[in-house]
CSV table of C-alpha atoms and ligand atoms in Angstrom, one decimal:
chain,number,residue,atom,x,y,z
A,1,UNK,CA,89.2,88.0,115.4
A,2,UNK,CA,92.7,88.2,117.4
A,3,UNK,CA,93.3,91.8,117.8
A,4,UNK,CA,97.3,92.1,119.2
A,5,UNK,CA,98.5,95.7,120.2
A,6,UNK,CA,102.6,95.6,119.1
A,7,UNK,CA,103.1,99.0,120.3
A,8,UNK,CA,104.3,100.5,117.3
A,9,UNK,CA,105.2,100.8,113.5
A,10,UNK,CA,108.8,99.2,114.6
A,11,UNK,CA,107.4,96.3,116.4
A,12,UNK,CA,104.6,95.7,114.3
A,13,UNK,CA,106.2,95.7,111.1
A,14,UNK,CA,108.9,92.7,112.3
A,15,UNK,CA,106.2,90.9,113.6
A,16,UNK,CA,104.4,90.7,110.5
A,17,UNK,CA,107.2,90.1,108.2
A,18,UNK,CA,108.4,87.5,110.7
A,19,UNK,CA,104.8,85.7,110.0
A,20,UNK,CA,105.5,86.1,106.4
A,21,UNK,CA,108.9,84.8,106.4
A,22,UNK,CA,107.9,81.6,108.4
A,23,UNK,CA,105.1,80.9,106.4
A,24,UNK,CA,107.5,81.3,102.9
A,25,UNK,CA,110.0,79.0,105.3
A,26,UNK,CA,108.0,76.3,105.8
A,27,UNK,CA,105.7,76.3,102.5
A,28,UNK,CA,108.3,77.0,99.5
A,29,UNK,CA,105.0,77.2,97.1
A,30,UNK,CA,103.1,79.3,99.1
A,31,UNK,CA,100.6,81.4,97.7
A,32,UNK,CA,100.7,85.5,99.2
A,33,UNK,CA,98.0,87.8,99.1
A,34,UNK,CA,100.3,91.2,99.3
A,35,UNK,CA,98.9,94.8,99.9
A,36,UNK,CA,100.5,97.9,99.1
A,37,UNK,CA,100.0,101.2,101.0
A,38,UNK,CA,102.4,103.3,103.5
A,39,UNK,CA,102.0,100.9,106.1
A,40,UNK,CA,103.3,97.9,104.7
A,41,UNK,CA,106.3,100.4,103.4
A,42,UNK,CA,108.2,98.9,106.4
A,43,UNK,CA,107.0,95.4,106.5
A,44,UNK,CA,108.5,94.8,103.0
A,45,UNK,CA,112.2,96.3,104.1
A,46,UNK,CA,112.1,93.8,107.1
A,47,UNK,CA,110.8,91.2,105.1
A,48,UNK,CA,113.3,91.6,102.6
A,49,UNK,CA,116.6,91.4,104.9
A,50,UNK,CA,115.0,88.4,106.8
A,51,UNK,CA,114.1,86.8,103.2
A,52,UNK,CA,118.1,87.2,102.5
A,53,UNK,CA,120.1,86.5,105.7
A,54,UNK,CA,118.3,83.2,105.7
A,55,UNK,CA,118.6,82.4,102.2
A,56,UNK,CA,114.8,81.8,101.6
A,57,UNK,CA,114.2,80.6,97.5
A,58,UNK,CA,111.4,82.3,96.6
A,59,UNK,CA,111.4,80.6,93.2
A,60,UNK,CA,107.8,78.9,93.7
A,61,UNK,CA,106.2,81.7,95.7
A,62,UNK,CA,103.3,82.9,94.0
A,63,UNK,CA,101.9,86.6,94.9
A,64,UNK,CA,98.7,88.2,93.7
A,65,UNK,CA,98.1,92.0,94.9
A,66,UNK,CA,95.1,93.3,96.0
A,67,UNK,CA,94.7,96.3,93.6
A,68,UNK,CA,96.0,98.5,90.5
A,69,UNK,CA,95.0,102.1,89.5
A,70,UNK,CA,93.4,102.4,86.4
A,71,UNK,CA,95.2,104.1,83.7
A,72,UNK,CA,98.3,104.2,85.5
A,73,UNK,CA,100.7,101.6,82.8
A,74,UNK,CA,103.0,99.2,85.2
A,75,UNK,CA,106.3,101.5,85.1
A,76,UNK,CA,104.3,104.3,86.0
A,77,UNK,CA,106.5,105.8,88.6
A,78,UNK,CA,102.7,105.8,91.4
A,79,UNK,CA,101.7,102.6,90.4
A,80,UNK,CA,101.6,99.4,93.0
A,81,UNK,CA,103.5,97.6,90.1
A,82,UNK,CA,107.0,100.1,91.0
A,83,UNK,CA,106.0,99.9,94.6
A,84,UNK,CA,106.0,96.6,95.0
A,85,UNK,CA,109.2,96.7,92.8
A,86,UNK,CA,110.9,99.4,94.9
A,87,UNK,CA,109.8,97.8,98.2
A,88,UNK,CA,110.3,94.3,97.9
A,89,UNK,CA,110.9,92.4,95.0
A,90,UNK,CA,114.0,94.0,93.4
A,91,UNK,CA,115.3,93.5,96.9
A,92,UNK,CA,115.8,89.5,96.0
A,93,UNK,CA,116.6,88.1,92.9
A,94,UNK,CA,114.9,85.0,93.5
A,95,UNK,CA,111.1,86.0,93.2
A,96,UNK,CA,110.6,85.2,90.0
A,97,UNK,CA,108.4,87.6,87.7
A,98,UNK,CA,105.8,84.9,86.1
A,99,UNK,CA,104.9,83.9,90.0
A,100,UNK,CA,103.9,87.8,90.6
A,101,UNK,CA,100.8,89.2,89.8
A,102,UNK,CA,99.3,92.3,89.4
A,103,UNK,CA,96.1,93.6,87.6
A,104,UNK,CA,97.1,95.6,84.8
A,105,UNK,CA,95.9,99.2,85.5
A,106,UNK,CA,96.3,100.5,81.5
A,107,UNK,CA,94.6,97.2,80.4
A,108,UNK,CA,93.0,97.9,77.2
A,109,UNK,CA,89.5,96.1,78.4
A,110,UNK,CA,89.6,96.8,82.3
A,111,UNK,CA,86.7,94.5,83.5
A,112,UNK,CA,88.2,92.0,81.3
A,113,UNK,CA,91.4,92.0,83.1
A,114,UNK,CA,89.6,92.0,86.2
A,115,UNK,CA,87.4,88.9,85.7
A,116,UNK,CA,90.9,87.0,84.5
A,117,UNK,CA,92.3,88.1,87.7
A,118,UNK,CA,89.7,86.9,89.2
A,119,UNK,CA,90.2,83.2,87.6
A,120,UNK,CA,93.7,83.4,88.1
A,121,UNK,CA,93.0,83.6,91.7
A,122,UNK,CA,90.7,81.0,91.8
A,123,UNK,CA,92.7,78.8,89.9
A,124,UNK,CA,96.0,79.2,91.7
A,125,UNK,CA,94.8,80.4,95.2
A,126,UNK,CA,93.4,80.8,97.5
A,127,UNK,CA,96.3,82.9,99.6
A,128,UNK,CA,97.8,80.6,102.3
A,129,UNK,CA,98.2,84.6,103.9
A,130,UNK,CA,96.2,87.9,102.7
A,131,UNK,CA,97.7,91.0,104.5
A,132,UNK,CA,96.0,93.7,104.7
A,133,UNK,CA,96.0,97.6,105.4
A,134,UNK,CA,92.5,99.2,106.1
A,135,UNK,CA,91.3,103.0,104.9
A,136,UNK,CA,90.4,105.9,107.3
A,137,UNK,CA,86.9,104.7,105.7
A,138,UNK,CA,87.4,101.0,106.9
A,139,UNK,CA,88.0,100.0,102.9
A,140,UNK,CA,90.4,96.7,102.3
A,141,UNK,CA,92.0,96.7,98.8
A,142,UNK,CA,90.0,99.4,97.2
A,143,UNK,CA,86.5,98.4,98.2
A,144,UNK,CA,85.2,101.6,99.6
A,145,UNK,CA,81.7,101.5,101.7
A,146,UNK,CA,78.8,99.8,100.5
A,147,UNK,CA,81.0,97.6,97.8
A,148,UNK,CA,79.2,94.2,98.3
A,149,UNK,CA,80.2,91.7,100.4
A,150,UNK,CA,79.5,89.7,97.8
A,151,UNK,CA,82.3,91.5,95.3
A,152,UNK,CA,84.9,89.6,93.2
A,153,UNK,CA,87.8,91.4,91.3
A,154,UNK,CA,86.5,94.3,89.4
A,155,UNK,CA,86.6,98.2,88.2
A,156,UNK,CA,85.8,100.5,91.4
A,157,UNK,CA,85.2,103.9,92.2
A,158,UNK,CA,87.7,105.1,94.4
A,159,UNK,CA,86.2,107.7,97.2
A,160,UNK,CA,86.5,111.2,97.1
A,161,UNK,CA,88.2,110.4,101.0
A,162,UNK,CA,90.5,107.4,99.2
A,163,UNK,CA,91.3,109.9,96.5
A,164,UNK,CA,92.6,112.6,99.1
A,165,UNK,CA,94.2,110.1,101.5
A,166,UNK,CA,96.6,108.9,98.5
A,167,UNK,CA,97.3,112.4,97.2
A,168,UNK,CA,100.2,112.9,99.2
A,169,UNK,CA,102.0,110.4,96.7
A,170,UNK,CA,101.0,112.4,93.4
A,171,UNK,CA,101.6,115.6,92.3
A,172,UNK,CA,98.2,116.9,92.5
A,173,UNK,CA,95.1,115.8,93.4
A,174,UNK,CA,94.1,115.9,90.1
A,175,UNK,CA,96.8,113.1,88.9
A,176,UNK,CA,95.1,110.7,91.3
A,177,UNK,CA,93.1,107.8,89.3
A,178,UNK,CA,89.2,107.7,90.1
A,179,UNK,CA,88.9,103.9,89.7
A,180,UNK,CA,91.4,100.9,90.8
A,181,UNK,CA,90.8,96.9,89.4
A,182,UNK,CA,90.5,95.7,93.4
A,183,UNK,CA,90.3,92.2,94.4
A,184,UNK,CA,86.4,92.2,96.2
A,185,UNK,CA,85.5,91.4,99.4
A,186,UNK,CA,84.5,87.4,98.7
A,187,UNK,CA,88.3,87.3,97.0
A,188,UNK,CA,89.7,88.6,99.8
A,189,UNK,CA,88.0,86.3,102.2
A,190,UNK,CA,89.0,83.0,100.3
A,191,UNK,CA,92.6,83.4,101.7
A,192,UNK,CA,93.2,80.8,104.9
A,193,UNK,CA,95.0,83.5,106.9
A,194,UNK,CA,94.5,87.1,107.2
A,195,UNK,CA,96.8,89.8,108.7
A,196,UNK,CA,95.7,93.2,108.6
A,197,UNK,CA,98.0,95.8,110.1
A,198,UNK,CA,96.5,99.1,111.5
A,199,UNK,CA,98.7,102.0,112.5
A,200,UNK,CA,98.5,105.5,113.6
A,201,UNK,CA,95.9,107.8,115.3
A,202,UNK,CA,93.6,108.0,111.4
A,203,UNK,CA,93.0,104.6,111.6
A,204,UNK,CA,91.7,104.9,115.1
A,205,UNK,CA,88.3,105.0,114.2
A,206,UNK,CA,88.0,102.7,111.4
A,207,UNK,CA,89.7,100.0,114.1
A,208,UNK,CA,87.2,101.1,116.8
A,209,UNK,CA,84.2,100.5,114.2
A,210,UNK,CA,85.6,97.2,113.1
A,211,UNK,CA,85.7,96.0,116.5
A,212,UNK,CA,82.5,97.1,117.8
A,213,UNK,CA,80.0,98.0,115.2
A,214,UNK,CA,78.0,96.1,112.9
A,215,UNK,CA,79.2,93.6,110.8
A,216,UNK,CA,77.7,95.7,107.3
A,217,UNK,CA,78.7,97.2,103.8
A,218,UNK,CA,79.3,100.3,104.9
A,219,UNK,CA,82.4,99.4,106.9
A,220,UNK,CA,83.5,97.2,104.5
A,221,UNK,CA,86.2,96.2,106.4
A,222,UNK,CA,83.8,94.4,109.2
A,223,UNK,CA,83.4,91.5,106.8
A,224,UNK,CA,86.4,90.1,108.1
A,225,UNK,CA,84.6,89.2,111.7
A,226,UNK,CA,82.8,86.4,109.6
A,227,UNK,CA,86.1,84.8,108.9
A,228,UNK,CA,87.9,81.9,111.3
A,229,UNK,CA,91.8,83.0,110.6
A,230,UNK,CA,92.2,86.9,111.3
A,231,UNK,CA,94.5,88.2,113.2
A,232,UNK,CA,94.3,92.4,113.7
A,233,UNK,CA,97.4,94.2,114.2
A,234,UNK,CA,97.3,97.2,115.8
A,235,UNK,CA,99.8,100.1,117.5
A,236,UNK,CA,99.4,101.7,121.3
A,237,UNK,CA,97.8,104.8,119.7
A,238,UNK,CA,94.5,102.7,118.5
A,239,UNK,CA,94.4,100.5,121.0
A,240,UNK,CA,94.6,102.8,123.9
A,241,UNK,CA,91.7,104.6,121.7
A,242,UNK,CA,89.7,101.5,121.5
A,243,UNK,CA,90.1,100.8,125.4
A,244,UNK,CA,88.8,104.8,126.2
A,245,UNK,CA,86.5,105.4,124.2
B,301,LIG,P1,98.0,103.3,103.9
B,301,LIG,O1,96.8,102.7,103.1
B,301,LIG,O2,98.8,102.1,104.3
B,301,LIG,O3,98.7,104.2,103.0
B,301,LIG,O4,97.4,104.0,105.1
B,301,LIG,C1,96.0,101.6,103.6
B,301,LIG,C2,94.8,101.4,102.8
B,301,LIG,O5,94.3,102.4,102.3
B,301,LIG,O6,94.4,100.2,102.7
C-alpha cells in the first residue's frame, strides 16, 4: 500500500481528480468506481473543470457508486443520487445517464436490487479505479466493522457512529436512514486501482489503524493491504499523527 502525504484538502483533491481525469483521458470506456461523502465534495469540483477545459467525452464512461440509503427515493434532496448530481455530473453534459449507476435506495425489494447490482458489476466491471473515503470507524462504502471480507452488494446496518457522523447533512438525527444497499468488501476489491483519500484530524486514527494493525473485520478498511494497486492518500494532519504516535 502507497501511502502519499499531499498536505492538504487543496492539494489532495487536484491530485486525485488529476488521476481520474488521465485515466478517463486515456481509456474513453473506462469503468469508475465513485464514492460519495464530504471528502470527495472537492475532488468532483476539480474534476469537473479539468473534465471541461480539456474537452474529455464522457459518453462511454461507465460509473457504479459505492452505496444508497435505504428509503431515501433518488430526488431525495440527502440522497448520493442528488449528490453525485449536484457535485459532478450536471456539471458536464456529456456523462450520459444509462452509463451511471446507482443502487436504488426506495427499491421496492431492497436485497433484490442489491444482488442485481451486484451482477451489474460483475458483468460490466470490474472498476479500472475505485475511490474511496474511509469512516472514523475504518468503514469503506457502508461496510461498518465486522461486515465480512467476504461481502458482495447488499442491505447493511449502518452504525450508531456512521449514523451520527452523517447527521450533520439531515435535519435530525432521527431523518438519518438505518440501513444503506453498499457494494461489499470482495466488490470493492475487484477494481484494478484503488484510491482512497483520508483527510482531517477524525480520520487520524482509522489511518493509523489501517497502517499498523491487523489486517481483520473489525477495521474493515484493512482489507485493502491484501490488494496489489492501492494507493492511500492522506493530509499533513494524519500523517504527522501516524509518524508520532
Ligand atoms: P466523509 O465520509 O467523506 O463525509 O468523511 C467518508 C466515509 O464515511 O466513507
Amino acid at each position: 500500500m502507497n501511502v502519499i502525504n499531499l498536505k492538504n484538502q487543496t492539494i489532495a483533491s487536484q491530485y486525485l481528480a488529476t488521476e481520474l481525469l488521465k485515466q478517463l483521458k486515456t481509456k474513453p470506456n473506462t469503468v469508475l468506481g465513485l464514492a460519495t461523502g464530504g471528502t470527495m465534495i472537492d475532488v468532483y469540483k476539480y474534476l469537473s473543470e479539468l473534465l471541461n477545459i480539456n474537452q474529455i467525452d464522457l459518453s462511454r464512461v461507465v460509473t457504479f457508486n459505492l452505496d444508497e440509503y435505504v428509503g431515501l427515493a433518488p430526488d431525495h434532496k440527502q440522497s448520493y443520487h442528488v449528490y453525485m448530481n449536484e457535485h459532478l455530473f450536471k456539471h458536464n453534459d456529456s456523462w450520459q445517464k444509462n452509463n451511471i449507476h446507482l443502487p436504488m435506495g426506495n427499491a421496492k425489494d431492497v436485497v433484490q436490487e442489491s444482488r442485481t447490482y451486484e451482477q451489474l458489476l460483475c458483468d460490466i466491471g470490474p472498476a479500472d479505479i475505485q475511490i474511496l473515503g474511509i469512516g472514523e470507524n475504518g468503514h469503506i462504502g457502508f461496510n461498518e466493522p465486522y461486515t465480512s471480507f467476504d461481502s458482495v452488494t447488499s442491505v447493511v446496518d449502518l452504525a450508531p457512529s456512521t449514523i451520527k457522523a452523517n447527521s450533520k447533512h439531515f435535519e435530525t438525527i432521527e431523518n438519518v436512514p438505518k440501513q444503506a444497499i453498499s457494494m461489499g468488501l470482495s466488490s470493492i476489491m475487484r477494481a484494478k486501482r484503488i484510491i482512497l483519500l483520508a483527510l482531517g484530524e477524525h480520520k487520524q486514527y482509522a489511518i493509523k489503524q489501517l497502517l499498523e494493525g491487523d489486517i481483520s473485520e473489525s477495521l474493515p478498511a484493512s482489507i485493502l493491504r491484501q490488494h496489489a494497486n492501492v494507493e492511500v492518500i492522506v493530509d499533513d494532519e494524519i500523517f504527522q499523527f501516524n509518524k508520532y504516535h
